[in-house]
Amino acid sequence: MTDLAPRQPNATPAVYDAATLAVLAAMEEAADRHLDAIRPHNTKRGYANDWALWEEFHDWLAERTGHRMPSTAATRGNLVGFVVWLDTIKFAAPNSIDRRITGVTVTARSLGVEVPKAATVAARQALKPLKNDPERQARGRGKAAAVTPEQLRQMDAAVADGLAGLRDRALWLMAFGIAGRSAEVAALRADAIVHVSNGLDVHVPAVKGRPPRDVVVAYGKNVDTCPVRAWLTWRAAAGITHGPAFLPIDVWGHMGDRALSAEACREIIARNAERAGVAVRLTGHSMRAGFITTSRKAGKREEKIRAQSGHAENSPAFWGYIREADKWTDAASDDIGL
């Protein structure tokens, strides 16, 4: 009788001749090109952003360990560490972290890196309890809180000692003083911050396609929140006259020579606010928002504030800050006989 049972696959790998192997390799390359061509542009851009964060994670590790590991080290420990970093340092929402894991894994494999399945499984195990936290799920769904001068003084009172503390104070006060985006603060050059009799002349370089601008930062009346004094103190302590304005400092107090990243600037602000016990979560954008609302409440003109922040005249974000600052000025419900 003929055996009609299905044949079991041969577990032994096939051995091919050189010509077959060459054709198979060419087909693999063609498949990669085809899949890349049909992948949506937004997906590619998202993966590029995921990999940039992965690189930054390794820079962050290097600053603390004194050793820069290769970005191709997509191991179980590294991927779990990446999840924890995104959660505790970047304050990323769990769903965003999940997408980052996928982006890093796909990009690593496209570079020929073998990513063990155990590594991605462990990363998502670390992520699972985060997805059950309502506060974490709500991250990124609202605008940044605008910092107040009182909160800046609160941060000053809790700042760390040593060189890192001097840098941190100068960084967040400079971010406030220039109404700067974190990328702009990261790109500042020491030789483009000029001390003059009234304060500082600051050249804010072009970043991400936005035009450069030149702004002035006046001396503050309160020495604890004066960006001019904070900058001069940090500059003298660090001994910098040119190059990046703000530099990394490792756990042993050793200063690097490469500029801090925009994410590192945001991290410094968030970490110092948390240490000080500020009631709201501050981010890098909190300094920019805080300058605009504080300046407006002090009666400064819109065009002066826009010149400092670099907002376009018709920017919805800018006018949103102005409305927030003005809402108690001559309020419609104020002094109407109630």
GROMACS .gro file of C-alpha atoms in nm:
model
  338
    1MET     CA    1   0.000   0.000   0.000
    2THR     CA    2   0.123   0.347  -0.085
    3ASP     CA    3   0.209   0.557   0.224
    4LEU     CA    4   0.003   0.877   0.193
    5ALA     CA    5   0.126   1.028   0.522
    6PRO     CA    6   0.289   1.373   0.480
    7ARG     CA    7   0.663   1.369   0.468
    8GLN     CA    8   0.844   1.508   0.769
    9PRO     CA    9   1.083   1.795   0.688
   10ASN     CA   10   1.447   1.703   0.691
   11ALA     CA   11   1.605   1.868   0.998
   12THR     CA   12   1.948   1.855   0.840
   13PRO     CA   13   2.037   2.186   0.668
   14ALA     CA   14   2.077   2.154   0.293
   15VAL     CA   15   2.424   2.188   0.147
   16TYR     CA   16   2.431   2.399  -0.169
   17ASP     CA   17   2.695   2.446  -0.432
   18ALA     CA   18   2.868   2.784  -0.478
   19ALA     CA   19   2.649   2.891  -0.771
   20THR     CA   20   2.328   2.824  -0.575
   21LEU     CA   21   2.462   3.011  -0.273
   22ALA     CA   22   2.547   3.312  -0.492
   23VAL     CA   23   2.195   3.321  -0.637
   24LEU     CA   24   2.039   3.286  -0.291
   25ALA     CA   25   2.256   3.573  -0.160
   26ALA     CA   26   2.151   3.791  -0.451
   27MET     CA   27   1.785   3.709  -0.381
   28GLU     CA   28   1.834   3.805  -0.014
   29GLU     CA   29   1.976   4.143  -0.117
   30ALA     CA   30   1.695   4.196  -0.366
   31ALA     CA   31   1.439   4.113  -0.097
   32ASP     CA   32   1.596   4.364   0.142
   33ARG     CA   33   1.586   4.635  -0.126
   34HIS     CA   34   1.225   4.557  -0.211
   35LEU     CA   35   1.110   4.558   0.151
   36ASP     CA   36   1.294   4.885   0.212
   37ALA     CA   37   1.137   5.041  -0.098
   38ILE     CA   38   0.781   4.956   0.007
   39ARG     CA   39   0.829   5.055   0.371
   40PRO     CA   40   0.640   5.383   0.437
   41HIS     CA   41   0.851   5.698   0.471
   42ASN     CA   42   0.712   5.770   0.818
   43THR     CA   43   0.815   5.424   0.934
   44LYS     CA   44   1.169   5.475   0.806
   45ARG     CA   45   1.187   5.813   0.977
   46GLY     CA   46   1.054   5.660   1.298
   47TYR     CA   47   1.317   5.386   1.290
   48ALA     CA   48   1.587   5.650   1.233
   49ASN     CA   49   1.465   5.838   1.541
   50ASP     CA   50   1.458   5.514   1.742
   51TRP     CA   51   1.819   5.442   1.648
   52ALA     CA   52   1.924   5.799   1.734
   53LEU     CA   53   1.779   5.746   2.083
   54TRP     CA   54   1.960   5.412   2.106
   55GLU     CA   55   2.287   5.593   2.021
   56GLU     CA   56   2.210   5.857   2.283
   57PHE     CA   57   2.144   5.585   2.541
   58HIS     CA   58   2.493   5.451   2.476
   59ASP     CA   59   2.639   5.803   2.507
   60TRP     CA   60   2.458   5.836   2.841
   61LEU     CA   61   2.601   5.504   2.957
   62ALA     CA   62   2.950   5.608   2.846
   63GLU     CA   63   2.929   5.929   3.048
   64ARG     CA   64   2.862   5.723   3.360
   65THR     CA   65   3.087   5.422   3.303
   66GLY     CA   66   3.378   5.587   3.123
   67HIS     CA   67   3.346   5.338   2.836
   68ARG     CA   68   3.148   5.376   2.511
   69MET     CA   69   3.007   5.040   2.406
   70PRO     CA   70   2.934   4.981   2.038
   71SER     CA   71   2.579   5.062   1.936
   72THR     CA   72   2.559   4.720   1.772
   73ALA     CA   73   2.561   4.559   2.118
   74ALA     CA   74   2.189   4.477   2.117
   75THR     CA   75   2.201   4.239   2.411
   76ARG     CA   76   1.944   4.141   2.672
   77GLY     CA   77   2.100   4.370   2.932
   78ASN     CA   78   2.128   4.662   2.694
   79LEU     CA   79   1.770   4.639   2.570
   80VAL     CA   80   1.630   4.614   2.924
   81GLY     CA   81   1.851   4.907   3.024
   82PHE     CA   82   1.717   5.100   2.725
   83VAL     CA   83   1.360   5.044   2.847
   84VAL     CA   84   1.447   5.164   3.197
   85TRP     CA   85   1.631   5.469   3.056
   86LEU     CA   86   1.341   5.566   2.833
   87ASP     CA   87   1.104   5.533   3.129
   88THR     CA   88   1.303   5.702   3.406
   89ILE     CA   89   1.519   5.951   3.214
   90LYS     CA   90   1.312   6.033   2.907
   91PHE     CA   91   0.972   5.990   3.074
   92ALA     CA   92   0.852   5.818   2.758
   93ALA     CA   93   0.505   5.667   2.740
   94PRO     CA   94   0.497   5.283   2.742
   95ASN     CA   95   0.355   5.259   2.390
   96SER     CA   96   0.636   5.481   2.264
   97ILE     CA   97   0.891   5.258   2.436
   98ASP     CA   98   0.735   4.954   2.271
   99ARG     CA   99   0.777   5.116   1.929
  100ARG     CA  100   1.138   5.210   2.012
  101ILE     CA  101   1.221   4.846   2.087
  102THR     CA  102   1.087   4.744   1.747
  103GLY     CA  103   1.273   5.024   1.569
  104VAL     CA  104   1.604   4.941   1.732
  105THR     CA  105   1.563   4.569   1.664
  106VAL     CA  106   1.473   4.617   1.297
  107THR     CA  107   1.757   4.864   1.240
  108ALA     CA  108   2.012   4.644   1.416
  109ARG     CA  109   1.915   4.345   1.205
  110SER     CA  110   1.939   4.556   0.889
  111LEU     CA  111   2.300   4.625   0.992
  112GLY     CA  112   2.370   4.253   1.015
  113VAL     CA  113   2.348   4.235   1.394
  114GLU     CA  114   2.204   3.921   1.548
  115VAL     CA  115   1.947   4.032   1.808
  116PRO     CA  116   1.865   3.736   2.033
  117LYS     CA  117   1.495   3.667   2.079
  118ALA     CA  118   1.561   3.645   2.453
  119ALA     CA  119   1.672   4.009   2.445
  120THR     CA  120   1.350   4.143   2.293
  121VAL     CA  121   1.140   3.916   2.517
  122ALA     CA  122   1.318   4.048   2.826
  123ALA     CA  123   1.276   4.409   2.711
  124ARG     CA  124   0.901   4.364   2.673
  125GLN     CA  125   0.883   4.185   3.010
  126ALA     CA  126   1.040   4.498   3.163
  127LEU     CA  127   0.785   4.708   2.975
  128LYS     CA  128   0.476   4.508   3.077
  129PRO     CA  129   0.424   4.660   3.426
  130LEU     CA  130   0.475   5.010   3.283
  131LYS     CA  131   0.177   4.958   3.052
  132ASN     CA  132  -0.042   4.897   3.357
  133ASP     CA  133   0.047   5.234   3.511
  134PRO     CA  134  -0.214   5.502   3.421
  135GLU     CA  135   0.025   5.788   3.498
  136ARG     CA  136   0.285   5.652   3.260
  137GLN     CA  137   0.023   5.591   2.992
  138ALA     CA  138  -0.079   5.958   3.017
  139ARG     CA  139   0.272   6.084   2.944
  140GLY     CA  140   0.317   6.316   2.650
  141ARG     CA  141  -0.049   6.408   2.627
  142GLY     CA  142  -0.024   6.762   2.752
  143LYS     CA  143   0.187   7.071   2.701
  144ALA     CA  144   0.497   7.132   2.909
  145ALA     CA  145   0.449   7.312   3.238
  146ALA     CA  146   0.588   7.667   3.231
  147VAL     CA  147   0.852   7.712   3.500
  148THR     CA  148   0.821   8.008   3.737
  149PRO     CA  149   1.097   8.218   3.898
  150GLU     CA  150   0.999   8.067   4.233
  151GLN     CA  151   1.057   7.718   4.098
  152LEU     CA  152   1.394   7.825   3.957
  153ARG     CA  153   1.494   7.940   4.305
  154GLN     CA  154   1.369   7.610   4.444
  155MET     CA  155   1.593   7.425   4.198
  156ASP     CA  156   1.888   7.648   4.286
  157ALA     CA  157   1.851   7.565   4.656
  158ALA     CA  158   1.875   7.191   4.581
  159VAL     CA  159   2.143   7.191   4.312
  160ALA     CA  160   2.433   6.948   4.354
  161ASP     CA  161   2.774   7.065   4.470
  162GLY     CA  162   3.077   7.068   4.244
  163LEU     CA  163   3.136   7.129   3.878
  164ALA     CA  164   2.825   6.942   3.763
  165GLY     CA  165   2.607   7.161   3.983
  166LEU     CA  166   2.759   7.478   3.838
  167ARG     CA  167   2.697   7.349   3.488
  168ASP     CA  168   2.339   7.244   3.562
  169ARG     CA  169   2.246   7.582   3.714
  170ALA     CA  170   2.403   7.772   3.423
  171LEU     CA  171   2.231   7.544   3.171
  172TRP     CA  172   1.875   7.577   3.296
  173LEU     CA  173   1.908   7.951   3.361
  174MET     CA  174   2.056   8.003   3.014
  175ALA     CA  175   1.772   7.799   2.864
  176PHE     CA  176   1.529   8.026   3.046
  177GLY     CA  177   1.717   8.347   2.960
  178ILE     CA  178   1.727   8.284   2.585
  179ALA     CA  179   1.382   8.116   2.580
  180GLY     CA  180   1.572   7.835   2.413
  181ARG     CA  181   1.476   7.498   2.280
  182SER     CA  182   1.686   7.214   2.420
  183ALA     CA  183   1.852   7.166   2.080
  184GLU     CA  184   1.948   7.534   2.079
  185VAL     CA  185   2.094   7.516   2.429
  186ALA     CA  186   2.294   7.208   2.330
  187ALA     CA  187   2.429   7.392   2.023
  188LEU     CA  188   2.542   7.706   2.208
  189ARG     CA  189   2.912   7.795   2.174
  190ALA     CA  190   3.113   7.947   2.455
  191ASP     CA  191   3.280   8.197   2.222
  192ALA     CA  192   2.935   8.310   2.099
  193ILE     CA  193   2.826   8.410   2.450
  194VAL     CA  194   2.986   8.749   2.504
  195HIS     CA  195   2.992   8.924   2.841
  196VAL     CA  196   2.905   9.295   2.815
  197SER     CA  197   2.828   9.559   3.077
  198ASN     CA  198   2.453   9.490   3.081
  199GLY     CA  199   2.473   9.112   3.069
  200LEU     CA  200   2.531   8.869   2.783
  201ASP     CA  201   2.513   8.894   2.405
  202VAL     CA  202   2.418   8.543   2.294
  203HIS     CA  203   2.420   8.402   1.942
  204VAL     CA  204   2.166   8.120   1.922
  205PRO     CA  205   2.266   7.903   1.626
  206ALA     CA  206   2.033   7.757   1.366
  207VAL     CA  207   1.901   7.411   1.454
  208LYS     CA  208   1.660   7.181   1.272
  209GLY     CA  209   1.602   7.431   0.994
  210ARG     CA  210   1.510   7.717   1.226
  211PRO     CA  211   1.696   8.044   1.163
  212PRO     CA  212   1.965   8.167   1.404
  213ARG     CA  213   1.904   8.469   1.625
  214ASP     CA  214   2.100   8.706   1.843
  215VAL     CA  215   1.953   8.783   2.184
  216VAL     CA  216   2.057   8.966   2.499
  217VAL     CA  217   2.031   8.828   2.851
  218ALA     CA  218   2.026   9.092   3.123
  219TYR     CA  219   2.159   9.058   3.476
  220GLY     CA  220   1.895   8.927   3.715
  221LYS     CA  221   1.805   9.108   4.037
  222ASN     CA  222   1.820   8.782   4.233
  223VAL     CA  223   2.171   8.634   4.235
  224ASP     CA  224   2.030   8.281   4.274
  225THR     CA  225   1.846   8.299   3.943
  226CYS     CA  226   2.073   8.533   3.747
  227PRO     CA  227   2.170   8.360   3.419
  228VAL     CA  228   2.462   8.600   3.365
  229ARG     CA  229   2.630   8.522   3.698
  230ALA     CA  230   2.556   8.151   3.661
  231TRP     CA  231   2.718   8.142   3.316
  232LEU     CA  232   3.027   8.335   3.423
  233THR     CA  233   3.075   8.109   3.726
  234TRP     CA  234   3.046   7.791   3.519
  235ARG     CA  235   3.271   7.926   3.244
  236ALA     CA  236   3.545   8.017   3.492
  237ALA     CA  237   3.521   7.688   3.680
  238ALA     CA  238   3.527   7.481   3.361
  239GLY     CA  239   3.798   7.696   3.201
  240ILE     CA  240   3.617   7.714   2.868
  241THR     CA  241   3.664   8.001   2.626
  242HIS     CA  242   3.555   7.836   2.300
  243GLY     CA  243   3.382   7.524   2.179
  244PRO     CA  244   3.056   7.386   2.323
  245ALA     CA  245   2.907   7.592   2.605
  246PHE     CA  246   2.790   7.290   2.804
  247LEU     CA  247   2.991   6.970   2.837
  248PRO     CA  248   2.932   6.625   2.987
  249ILE     CA  249   3.074   6.547   3.330
  250ASP     CA  250   3.116   6.186   3.443
  251VAL     CA  251   3.059   6.042   3.790
  252TRP     CA  252   3.420   6.115   3.884
  253GLY     CA  253   3.393   6.482   3.792
  254HIS     CA  254   3.588   6.450   3.469
  255MET     CA  255   3.469   6.684   3.194
  256GLY     CA  256   3.428   6.564   2.836
  257ASP     CA  257   3.499   6.767   2.524
  258ARG     CA  258   3.185   6.696   2.319
  259ALA     CA  259   2.871   6.905   2.347
  260LEU     CA  260   2.580   6.772   2.548
  261SER     CA  261   2.292   6.646   2.336
  262ALA     CA  262   1.949   6.806   2.339
  263GLU     CA  263   1.817   6.506   2.529
  264ALA     CA  264   2.092   6.541   2.789
  265CYS     CA  265   1.991   6.905   2.840
  266ARG     CA  266   1.631   6.800   2.893
  267GLU     CA  267   1.742   6.531   3.134
  268ILE     CA  268   1.945   6.778   3.342
  269ILE     CA  269   1.643   7.008   3.379
  270ALA     CA  270   1.403   6.726   3.466
  271ARG     CA  271   1.646   6.565   3.711
  272ASN     CA  272   1.717   6.888   3.896
  273ALA     CA  273   1.348   6.977   3.919
  274GLU     CA  274   1.272   6.634   4.061
  275ARG     CA  275   1.558   6.663   4.313
  276ALA     CA  276   1.422   7.000   4.424
  277GLY     CA  277   1.074   6.859   4.476
  278VAL     CA  278   0.909   7.089   4.222
  279ALA     CA  279   0.538   7.006   4.229
  280VAL     CA  280   0.501   6.975   3.850
  281ARG     CA  281   0.720   6.779   3.609
  282LEU     CA  282   0.949   7.018   3.427
  283THR     CA  283   1.099   6.943   3.088
  284GLY     CA  284   1.340   7.123   2.859
  285HIS     CA  285   1.049   7.311   2.703
  286SER     CA  286   0.939   7.434   3.048
  287MET     CA  287   1.221   7.693   3.045
  288ARG     CA  288   1.111   7.832   2.710
  289ALA     CA  289   0.743   7.841   2.810
  290GLY     CA  290   0.835   7.989   3.148
  291PHE     CA  291   1.032   8.275   2.996
  292ILE     CA  292   0.748   8.374   2.764
  293THR     CA  293   0.478   8.371   3.032
  294THR     CA  294   0.698   8.538   3.295
  295SER     CA  295   0.814   8.807   3.054
  296ARG     CA  296   0.456   8.876   2.945
  297LYS     CA  297   0.332   8.902   3.303
  298ALA     CA  298   0.608   9.158   3.360
  299GLY     CA  299   0.452   9.370   3.084
  300LYS     CA  300   0.700   9.303   2.801
  301ARG     CA  301   0.580   9.360   2.444
  302GLU     CA  302   0.492   9.067   2.221
  303GLU     CA  303   0.749   9.157   1.955
  304LYS     CA  304   1.028   9.172   2.214
  305ILE     CA  305   0.933   8.832   2.353
  306ARG     CA  306   0.909   8.680   2.004
  307ALA     CA  307   1.251   8.816   1.914
  308GLN     CA  308   1.394   8.639   2.218
  309SER     CA  309   1.217   8.307   2.159
  310GLY     CA  310   1.243   8.302   1.780
  311HIS     CA  311   0.873   8.232   1.728
  312ALA     CA  312   0.710   8.331   1.400
  313GLU     CA  313   0.463   8.619   1.419
  314ASN     CA  314   0.166   8.389   1.356
  315SER     CA  315   0.285   8.100   1.576
  316PRO     CA  316  -0.015   7.935   1.751
  317ALA     CA  317   0.217   7.809   2.027
  318PHE     CA  318   0.347   8.158   2.099
  319TRP     CA  319   0.003   8.315   2.117
  320GLY     CA  320  -0.111   8.029   2.338
  321TYR     CA  321   0.159   8.125   2.589
  322ILE     CA  322   0.054   8.490   2.568
  323ARG     CA  323  -0.311   8.405   2.632
  324GLU     CA  324  -0.209   8.195   2.931
  325ALA     CA  325  -0.005   8.484   3.074
  326ASP     CA  326  -0.282   8.738   3.007
  327LYS     CA  327  -0.580   8.543   3.136
  328TRP     CA  328  -0.588   8.725   3.474
  329THR     CA  329  -0.507   9.065   3.326
  330ASP     CA  330  -0.831   9.263   3.322
  331ALA     CA  331  -1.026   8.938   3.349
  332ALA     CA  332  -1.384   8.959   3.223
  333SER     CA  333  -1.513   8.844   3.562
  334ASP     CA  334  -1.298   9.086   3.763
  335ASP     CA  335  -1.452   9.391   3.934
  336ILE     CA  336  -1.794   9.363   3.773
  337GLY     CA  337  -1.993   9.410   4.092
  338LEU     CA  338  -2.011   9.053   4.211
   0.00000   0.00000   0.00000
